[in-house]
XYZ file of C-alpha atoms in Angstrom:
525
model
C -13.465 17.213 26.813
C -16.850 15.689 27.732
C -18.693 13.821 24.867
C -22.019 15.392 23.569
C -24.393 12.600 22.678
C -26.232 12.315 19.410
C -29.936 11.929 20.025
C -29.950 10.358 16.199
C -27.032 7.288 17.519
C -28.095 4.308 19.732
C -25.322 2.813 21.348
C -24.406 -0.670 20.092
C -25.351 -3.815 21.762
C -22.472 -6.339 22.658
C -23.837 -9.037 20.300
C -23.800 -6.320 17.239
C -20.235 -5.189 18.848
C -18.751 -8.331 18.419
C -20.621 -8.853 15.168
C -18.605 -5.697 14.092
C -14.823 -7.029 15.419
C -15.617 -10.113 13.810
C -16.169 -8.551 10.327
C -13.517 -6.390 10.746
C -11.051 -9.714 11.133
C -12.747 -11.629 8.463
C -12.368 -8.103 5.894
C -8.640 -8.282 6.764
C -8.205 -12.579 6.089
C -10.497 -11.934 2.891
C -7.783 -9.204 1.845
C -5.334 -11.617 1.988
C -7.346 -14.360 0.358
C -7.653 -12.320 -2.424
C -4.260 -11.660 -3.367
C -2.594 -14.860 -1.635
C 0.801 -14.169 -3.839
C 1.497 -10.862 -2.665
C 2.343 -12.617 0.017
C 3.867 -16.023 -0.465
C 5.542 -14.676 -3.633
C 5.888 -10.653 -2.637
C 6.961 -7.999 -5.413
C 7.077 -4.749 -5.897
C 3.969 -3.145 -7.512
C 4.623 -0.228 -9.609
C 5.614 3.159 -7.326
C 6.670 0.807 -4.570
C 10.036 0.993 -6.258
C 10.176 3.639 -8.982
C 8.957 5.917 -6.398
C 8.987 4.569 -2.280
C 12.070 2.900 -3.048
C 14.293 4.928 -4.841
C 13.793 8.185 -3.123
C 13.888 6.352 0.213
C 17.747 5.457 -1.008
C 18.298 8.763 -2.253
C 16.815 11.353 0.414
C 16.145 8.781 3.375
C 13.544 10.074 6.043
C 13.801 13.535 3.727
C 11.638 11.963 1.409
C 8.838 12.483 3.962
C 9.165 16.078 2.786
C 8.953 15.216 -1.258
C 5.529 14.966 -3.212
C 4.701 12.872 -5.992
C 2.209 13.934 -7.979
C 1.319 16.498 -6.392
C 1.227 16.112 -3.321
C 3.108 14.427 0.067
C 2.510 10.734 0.542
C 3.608 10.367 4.273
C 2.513 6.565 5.698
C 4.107 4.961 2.109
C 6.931 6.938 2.416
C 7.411 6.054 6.188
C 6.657 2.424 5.460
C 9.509 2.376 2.757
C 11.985 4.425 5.426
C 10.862 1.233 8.250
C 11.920 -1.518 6.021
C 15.396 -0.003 4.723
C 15.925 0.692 8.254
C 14.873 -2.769 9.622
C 15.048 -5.494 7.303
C 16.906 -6.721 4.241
C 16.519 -5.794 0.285
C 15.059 -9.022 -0.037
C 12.275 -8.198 2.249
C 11.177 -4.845 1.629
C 8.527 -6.505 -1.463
C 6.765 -8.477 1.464
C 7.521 -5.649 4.176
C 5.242 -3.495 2.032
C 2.742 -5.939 1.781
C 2.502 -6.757 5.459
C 2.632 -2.668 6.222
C 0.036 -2.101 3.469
C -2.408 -5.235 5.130
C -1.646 -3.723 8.786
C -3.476 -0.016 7.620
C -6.428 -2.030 5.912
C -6.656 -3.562 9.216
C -6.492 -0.325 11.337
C -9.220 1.004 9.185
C -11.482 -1.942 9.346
C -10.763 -1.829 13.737
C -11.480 1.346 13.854
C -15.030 1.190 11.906
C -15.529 -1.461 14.323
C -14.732 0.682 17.343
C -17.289 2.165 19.305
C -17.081 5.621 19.005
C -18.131 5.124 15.721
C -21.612 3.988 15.854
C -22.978 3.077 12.341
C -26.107 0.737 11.636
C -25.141 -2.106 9.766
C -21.642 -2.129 10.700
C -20.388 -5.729 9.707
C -21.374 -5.030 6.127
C -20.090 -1.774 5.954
C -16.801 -3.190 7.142
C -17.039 -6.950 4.506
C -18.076 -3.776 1.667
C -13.976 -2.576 1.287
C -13.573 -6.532 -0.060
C -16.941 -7.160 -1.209
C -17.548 -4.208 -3.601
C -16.324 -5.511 -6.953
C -12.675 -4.068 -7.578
C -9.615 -4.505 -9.698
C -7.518 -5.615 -6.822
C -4.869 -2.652 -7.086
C -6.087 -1.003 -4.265
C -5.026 -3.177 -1.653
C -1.169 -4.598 -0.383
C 0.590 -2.185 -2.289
C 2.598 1.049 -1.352
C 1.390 2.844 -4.742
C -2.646 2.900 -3.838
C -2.582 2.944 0.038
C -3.357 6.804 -0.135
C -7.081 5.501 -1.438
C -7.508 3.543 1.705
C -6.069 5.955 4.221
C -8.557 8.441 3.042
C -11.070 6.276 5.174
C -9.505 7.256 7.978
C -10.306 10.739 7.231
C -14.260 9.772 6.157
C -14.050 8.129 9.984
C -12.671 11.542 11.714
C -15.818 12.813 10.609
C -18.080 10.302 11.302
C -16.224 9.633 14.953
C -17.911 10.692 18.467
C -15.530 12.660 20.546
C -13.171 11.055 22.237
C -13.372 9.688 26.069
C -9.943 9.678 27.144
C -6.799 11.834 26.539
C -5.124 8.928 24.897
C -8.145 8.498 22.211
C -7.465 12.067 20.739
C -4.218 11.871 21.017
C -4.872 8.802 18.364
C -7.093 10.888 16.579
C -4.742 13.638 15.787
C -1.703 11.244 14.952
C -3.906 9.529 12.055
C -5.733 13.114 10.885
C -1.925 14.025 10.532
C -0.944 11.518 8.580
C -4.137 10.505 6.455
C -4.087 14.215 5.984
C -0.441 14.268 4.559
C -1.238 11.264 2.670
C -2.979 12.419 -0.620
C -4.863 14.605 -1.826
C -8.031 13.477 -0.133
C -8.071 16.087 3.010
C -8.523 18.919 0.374
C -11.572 17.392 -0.847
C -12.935 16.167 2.147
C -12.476 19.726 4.321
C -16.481 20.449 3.565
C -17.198 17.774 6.241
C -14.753 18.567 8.793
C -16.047 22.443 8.654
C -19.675 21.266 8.237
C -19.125 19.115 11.217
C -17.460 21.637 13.277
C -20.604 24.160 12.279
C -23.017 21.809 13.743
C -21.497 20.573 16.596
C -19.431 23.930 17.906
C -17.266 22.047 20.507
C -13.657 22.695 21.397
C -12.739 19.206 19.765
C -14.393 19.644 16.284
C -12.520 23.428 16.415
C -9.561 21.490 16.682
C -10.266 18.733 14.436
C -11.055 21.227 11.796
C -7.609 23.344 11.948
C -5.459 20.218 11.580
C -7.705 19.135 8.862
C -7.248 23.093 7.356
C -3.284 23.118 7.887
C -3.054 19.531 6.104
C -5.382 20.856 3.554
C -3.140 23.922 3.057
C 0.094 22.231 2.605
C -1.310 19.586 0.320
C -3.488 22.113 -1.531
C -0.043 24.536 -2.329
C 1.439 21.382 -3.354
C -0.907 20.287 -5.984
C -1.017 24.068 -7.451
C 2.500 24.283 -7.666
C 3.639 20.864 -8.193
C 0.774 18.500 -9.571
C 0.953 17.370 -13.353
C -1.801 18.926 -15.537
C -3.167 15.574 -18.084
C -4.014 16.892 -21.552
C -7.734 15.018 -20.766
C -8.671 18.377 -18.437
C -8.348 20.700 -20.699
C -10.599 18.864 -23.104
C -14.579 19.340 -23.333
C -16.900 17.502 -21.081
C -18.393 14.388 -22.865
C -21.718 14.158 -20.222
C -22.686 10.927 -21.956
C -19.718 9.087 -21.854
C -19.228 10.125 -18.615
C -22.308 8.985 -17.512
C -21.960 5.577 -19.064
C -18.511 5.148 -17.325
C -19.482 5.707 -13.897
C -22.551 3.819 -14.430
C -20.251 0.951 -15.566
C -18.006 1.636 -12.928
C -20.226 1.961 -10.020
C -23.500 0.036 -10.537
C -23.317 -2.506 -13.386
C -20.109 -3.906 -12.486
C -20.584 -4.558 -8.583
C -24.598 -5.768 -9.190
C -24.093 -7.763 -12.801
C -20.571 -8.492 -12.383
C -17.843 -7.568 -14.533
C -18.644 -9.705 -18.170
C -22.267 -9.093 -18.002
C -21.755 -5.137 -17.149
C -19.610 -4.733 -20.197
C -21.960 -6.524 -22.163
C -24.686 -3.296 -21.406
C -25.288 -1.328 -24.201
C -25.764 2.495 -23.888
C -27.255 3.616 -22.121
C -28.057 1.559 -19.735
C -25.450 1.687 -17.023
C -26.085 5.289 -17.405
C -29.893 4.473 -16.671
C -28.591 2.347 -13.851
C -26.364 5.003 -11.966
C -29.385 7.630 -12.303
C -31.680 5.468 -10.643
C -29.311 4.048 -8.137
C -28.055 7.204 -7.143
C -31.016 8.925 -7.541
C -32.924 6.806 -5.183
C -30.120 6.686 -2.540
C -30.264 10.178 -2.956
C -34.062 10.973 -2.170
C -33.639 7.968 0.670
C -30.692 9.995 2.073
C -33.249 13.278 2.373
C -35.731 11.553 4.715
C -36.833 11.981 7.963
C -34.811 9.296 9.928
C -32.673 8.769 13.165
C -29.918 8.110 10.668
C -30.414 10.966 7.908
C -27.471 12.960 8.921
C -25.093 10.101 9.070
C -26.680 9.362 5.288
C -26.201 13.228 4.356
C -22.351 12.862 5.273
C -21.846 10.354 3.445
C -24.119 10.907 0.307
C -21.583 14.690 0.293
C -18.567 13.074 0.563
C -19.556 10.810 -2.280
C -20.333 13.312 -4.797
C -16.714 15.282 -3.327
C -14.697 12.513 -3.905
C -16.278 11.936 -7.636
C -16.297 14.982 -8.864
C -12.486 15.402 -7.646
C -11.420 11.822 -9.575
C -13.317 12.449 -12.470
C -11.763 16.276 -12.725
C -8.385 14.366 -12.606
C -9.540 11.071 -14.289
C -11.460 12.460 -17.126
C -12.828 9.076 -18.356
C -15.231 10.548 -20.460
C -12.015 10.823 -22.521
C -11.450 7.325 -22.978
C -11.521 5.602 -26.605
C -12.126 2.365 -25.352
C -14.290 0.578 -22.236
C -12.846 -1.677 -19.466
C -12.457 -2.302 -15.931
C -9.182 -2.291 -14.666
C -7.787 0.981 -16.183
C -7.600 3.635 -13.351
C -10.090 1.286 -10.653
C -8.069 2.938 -7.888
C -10.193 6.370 -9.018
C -13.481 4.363 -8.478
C -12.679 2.417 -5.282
C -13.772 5.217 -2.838
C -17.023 6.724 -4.434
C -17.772 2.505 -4.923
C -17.408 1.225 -1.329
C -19.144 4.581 0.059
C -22.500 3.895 -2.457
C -22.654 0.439 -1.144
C -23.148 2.312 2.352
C -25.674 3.922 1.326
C -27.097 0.706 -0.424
C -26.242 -1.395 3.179
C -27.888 1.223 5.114
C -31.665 0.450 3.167
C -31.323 -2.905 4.338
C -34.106 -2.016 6.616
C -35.934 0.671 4.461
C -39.949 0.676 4.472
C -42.116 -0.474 2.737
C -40.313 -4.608 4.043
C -40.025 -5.517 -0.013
C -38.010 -2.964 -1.201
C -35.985 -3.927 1.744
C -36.053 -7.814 0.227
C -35.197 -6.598 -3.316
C -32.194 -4.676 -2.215
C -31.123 -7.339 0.010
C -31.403 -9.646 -2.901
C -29.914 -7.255 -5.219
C -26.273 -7.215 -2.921
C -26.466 -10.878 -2.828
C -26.592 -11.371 -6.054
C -24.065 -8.854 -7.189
C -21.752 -10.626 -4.686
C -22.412 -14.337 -6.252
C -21.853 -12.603 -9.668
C -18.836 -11.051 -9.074
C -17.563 -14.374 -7.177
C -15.251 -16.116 -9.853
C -13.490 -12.377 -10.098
C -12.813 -11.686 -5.853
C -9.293 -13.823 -6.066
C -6.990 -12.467 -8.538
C -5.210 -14.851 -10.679
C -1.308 -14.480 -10.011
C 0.837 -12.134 -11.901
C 4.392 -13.232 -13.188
C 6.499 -14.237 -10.762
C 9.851 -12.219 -11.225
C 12.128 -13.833 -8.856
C 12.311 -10.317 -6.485
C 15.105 -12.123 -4.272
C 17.501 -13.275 -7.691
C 17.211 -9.452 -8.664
C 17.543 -7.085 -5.472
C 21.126 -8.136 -4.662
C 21.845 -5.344 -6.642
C 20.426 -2.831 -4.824
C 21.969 -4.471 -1.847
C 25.501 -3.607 -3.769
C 24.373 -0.736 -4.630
C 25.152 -1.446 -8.805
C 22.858 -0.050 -11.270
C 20.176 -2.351 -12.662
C 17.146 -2.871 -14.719
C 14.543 -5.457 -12.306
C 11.614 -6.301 -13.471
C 8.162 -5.433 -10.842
C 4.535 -5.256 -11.417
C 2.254 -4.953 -12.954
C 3.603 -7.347 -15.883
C 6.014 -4.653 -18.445
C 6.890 -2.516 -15.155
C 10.719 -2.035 -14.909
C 12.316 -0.661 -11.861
C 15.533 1.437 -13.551
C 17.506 1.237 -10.120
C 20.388 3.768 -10.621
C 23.287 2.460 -8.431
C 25.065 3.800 -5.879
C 27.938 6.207 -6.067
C 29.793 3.618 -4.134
C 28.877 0.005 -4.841
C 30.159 -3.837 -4.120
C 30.629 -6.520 -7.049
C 32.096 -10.150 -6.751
C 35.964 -10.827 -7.891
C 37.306 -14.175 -8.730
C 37.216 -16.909 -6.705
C 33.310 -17.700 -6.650
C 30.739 -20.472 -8.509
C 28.178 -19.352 -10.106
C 25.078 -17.704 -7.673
C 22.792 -20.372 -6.236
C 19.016 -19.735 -5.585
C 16.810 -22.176 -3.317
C 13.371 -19.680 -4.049
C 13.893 -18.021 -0.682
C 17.725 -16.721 -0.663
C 20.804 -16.793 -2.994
C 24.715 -17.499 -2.254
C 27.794 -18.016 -4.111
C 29.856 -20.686 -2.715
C 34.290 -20.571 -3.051
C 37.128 -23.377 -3.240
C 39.085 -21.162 -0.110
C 40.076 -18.267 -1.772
C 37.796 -15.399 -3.470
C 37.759 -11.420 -3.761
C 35.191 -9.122 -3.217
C 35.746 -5.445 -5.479
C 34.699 -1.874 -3.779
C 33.846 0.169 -6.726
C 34.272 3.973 -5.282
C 33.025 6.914 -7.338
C 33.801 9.514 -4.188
C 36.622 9.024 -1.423
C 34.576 8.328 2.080
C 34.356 5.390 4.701
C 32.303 2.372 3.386
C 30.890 0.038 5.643
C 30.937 -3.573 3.464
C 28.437 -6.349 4.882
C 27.832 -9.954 4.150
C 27.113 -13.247 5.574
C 29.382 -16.271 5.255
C 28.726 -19.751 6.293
C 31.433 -22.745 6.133
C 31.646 -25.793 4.891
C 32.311 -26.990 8.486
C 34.232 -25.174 10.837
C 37.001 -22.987 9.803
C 38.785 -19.467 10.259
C 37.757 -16.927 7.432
C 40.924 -13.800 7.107
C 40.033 -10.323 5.096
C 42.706 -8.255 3.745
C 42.942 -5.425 1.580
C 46.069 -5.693 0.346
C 48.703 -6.975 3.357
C 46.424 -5.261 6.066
C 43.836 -8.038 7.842
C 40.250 -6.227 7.814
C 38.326 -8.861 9.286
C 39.089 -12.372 10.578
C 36.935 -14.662 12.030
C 35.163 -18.429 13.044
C 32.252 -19.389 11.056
C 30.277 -22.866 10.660
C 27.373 -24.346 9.158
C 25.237 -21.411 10.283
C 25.548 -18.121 8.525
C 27.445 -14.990 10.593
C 26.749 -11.746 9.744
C 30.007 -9.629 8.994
C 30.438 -6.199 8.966
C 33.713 -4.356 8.051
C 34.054 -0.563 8.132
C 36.843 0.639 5.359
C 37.706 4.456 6.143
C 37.724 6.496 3.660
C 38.213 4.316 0.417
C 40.181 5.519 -2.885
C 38.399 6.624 -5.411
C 38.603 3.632 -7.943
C 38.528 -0.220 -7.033
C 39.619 -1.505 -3.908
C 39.724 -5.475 -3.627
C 38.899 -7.391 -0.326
C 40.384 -10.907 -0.312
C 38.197 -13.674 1.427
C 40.703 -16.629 2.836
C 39.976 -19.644 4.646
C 42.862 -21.714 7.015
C 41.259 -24.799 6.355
C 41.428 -26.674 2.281
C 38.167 -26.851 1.349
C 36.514 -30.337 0.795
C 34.463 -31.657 -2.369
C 31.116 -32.267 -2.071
C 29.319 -35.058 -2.406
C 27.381 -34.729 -5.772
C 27.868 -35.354 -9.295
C 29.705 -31.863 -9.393
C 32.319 -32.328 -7.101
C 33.157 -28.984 -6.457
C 35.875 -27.810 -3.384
C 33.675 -26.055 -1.416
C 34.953 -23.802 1.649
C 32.469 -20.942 2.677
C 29.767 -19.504 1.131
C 28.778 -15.531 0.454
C 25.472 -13.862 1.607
C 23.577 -10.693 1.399
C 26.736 -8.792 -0.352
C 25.915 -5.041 0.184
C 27.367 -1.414 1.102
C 26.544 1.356 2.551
């Protein structure tokens, strides 16, 4: 399909083009930089497990198919499928993270492509860290449905593509930003708005994706979404007004301590005069007023849709952090519209506005990198779900317990092993030569047990259940995965002995325990 060119869009000059790329990898290092543990000390946040988790060990890839909330939340769900599929228990906290970071990144490369030609790019790109927020949003499972709405803001915003490949891409990420959240439901004004301007054979087709995603998530929230006592209560215009004035002016240009400090109603005052300057701005003849107009509607979509579901005008009390996620779109898409009078006329209200970002950013500098939460230990909990036994682990945010059900087959130690060992990156249990591992079946079915051992120098490890050898094998120093398929187990307990041919030896500290092989990773499926 050929391209029709805007007459309002200049194409981008390689300087600005690399200007762009280069934001786009600094946006993604500042993500990081702002939440440094969720990395070098990775845990679950909230949903990640009560939600991702569990029903990826109940229904597998099936959970693709059940909403939360009201609606489907395909790229979390298909993130939590990867990592059961692909790494260990023990991973799945940073897995997340890593997955989470990787769509941040797409989003931030793909505002920096080409095809979507913006003015101001870089800053519209350094705005998703910039913009003062609670952190939540970013390298979790739970909130990744408010960034992967961007990519839905971008289908709009995008020029057709040049090559067969390039809409290919664009229907793969409509599909699943689309079946991620709510968001397609409230944005479907633009892609129809879009479509009735432009009247192309792409934007048709844009548009009916957009429609069936919008369908499928729509009949979901009507017949599944939770109704919150809140919406059924009586608009409170002034509070509400003072909230998203808090929310969406005086925080990001005074900074967090000196926006709370605002009495009434001044943030209200702020948001009316913020938003409706923007507003008037947006109306004006320029090259870029539709581009404005796009975004200045999906603004007022998205908050009217989170403050329908929010209903902060509700609240008893004011703060910051409760319910950010809600605020994180309409936030980053009014500093657009802030970024994009960088160059407005008469030169000093260009200056003042200018000024005005800076300072909110120097303001709101001692809040960017979030202190570090609690650090629960992820890897001295999660051998559990490895075993499949039930179990109470504590996640974040701090008072968040993950109520992991068990299995209806799980593993356990016997006798025969020292206490578990922990180093901060894995855990083992060592034995003297002999020690039994217990198969605790609730149903009769095969059971596929897997560990890793590692010897106390060089030996022969046997398996038997009962006078029949299992498994038997050579380890060493280095730890050897083992995997032993039991057909179709008893219900009841079955025991696995663990032996060793060679005595173990005594080690050389103060304990001097007979050490033969150690036990890793103990888990069933």
């Amino acid at each position: 399909m050929a391209a029709v060119a805007d007459p309002g869009l200049v194409p981008a000059e390689p300087r600005s083009a690399r200007t762009a790329w280069a934001a786009a990898a600094a946006a993604a290092v500042l993500v990081v930089l702002t939440k440094p543990w969720a990395v070098t000390q990775p845990q679950l946040w909230a949903e990640d497990g009560s939600v991702h988790l569990l029903d990826n060990e109940t229904y597998g890839v099936g959970a693709l198919l059940h909403p939360y909330r009201g609606y489907l939340h395909t790229w979390p769900r298909l993130i939590a499928w990867l990592a059961g599929r692909t790494t260990d228990v023990a991973h799945w906290p940073l897995f997340y993270s890593l997955a989470a970071l990787l769509v941040a990144a797409g989003i931030f490369a793909r505002l920096a492509s080409p095809r979507l030609e913006l003015p101001a790019k870089p800053w519209l790109i350094l705005a998703f860290v910039l913009a003062a927020n609670a952190g939540e949003t970013f390298l979790n499972l739970t909130n990744l449905h408010w960034l992967t709405s961007f990519f839905l803001l971008q289908q709009v915003l995008i020029a057709p593509p040049r090559h067969r490949w390039e809409g290919a891409a664009d229907g793969v990420l409509l599909v699943l930003a689309g079946l991620t959240g709510p968001f397609v439901v409230v944005f479907l004004p633009l892609f129809v708005w879009r479509w009735w301007r432009e009247r192309s054979r792409y934007a048709l087709t844009v548009l009916l994706v957009a429609a069936a995603c919008a369908t499928v998530q729509g009949l979901l929230v009507a017949e599944t979404g939770p109704h919150f006592a809140p919406q059924a209560q009586p608009l409170q215009p002034a509070m509400l007004w003072h909230v998203l004035g808090l929310r969406l002016v005086a925080w990001p240009l005074l900074g967090g301590r000196l926006a709370l400090a605002l009495p009434a109603p001044v943030p209200a005052l702020m948001l009316a005069a913020v938003v409706g300057g923007l507003g008037w701005a947006a109306f004006r003849p320029h090259p870029q007023r539709r581009r404005r107009l796009e975004v200045l509607a999906a603004f007022g979509l998205i908050i009217a849709a989170c403050m329908y579901r929010l209903r902060p005008d509700t609240w008893e009390f004011l703060e910051l952090e409760n319910g950010d996620s809600y605020f994180y779109i309409p936030r980053v898409l009014l500093a657009w519209l802030v970024i994009w009078q960088f160059d407005a006329r008469p030169a000093a209200v260009a200056w003042v506005i200018r000024g005005a970002c800076v300072a909110g950013v120097l303001l709101n500098a001692g809040d960017y990198i979030k202190p570090a939460p609690p650090n629960y230990e992820w890897r001295l909990h999660c051998g559990a779900i490895r075993q499949g036994q039930a179990a109470n682990i504590p996640i974040l945010p701090e008072g968040w317990i993950l109520q992991y059900p068990g299995r209806s087959v799980h593993a356990e130690l016997g006798p025969g092993w020292y206490a578990e060992e922990f180093d901060g990156r894995k855990t083992w249990n060592w034995s003297a030569g002999r020690a039994t591992l217990r198969i605790v079946a609730g149903e009769s079915r095969e059971v596929r047990l897997h560990f890793a051992l590692r010897g106390w120098g060089a030996r022969q490890v046997t398996a038997r259940v009962g006078d029949t050898v299992v498994w038997r094998g050579a380890i060493d120093f280095d730890q050897r995965e083992i995997s032993i398929v039991l057909p179709a187990l008893p219900v009841g307990t079955t025991e696995i002995e663990l032996s060793s041919d060679v005595p173990g030896e005594k080690e050389a500290s103060k304990n001097r325990r007979v050490l033969a092989f150690a036990l890793y990773r103990l888990g069933v499926d």
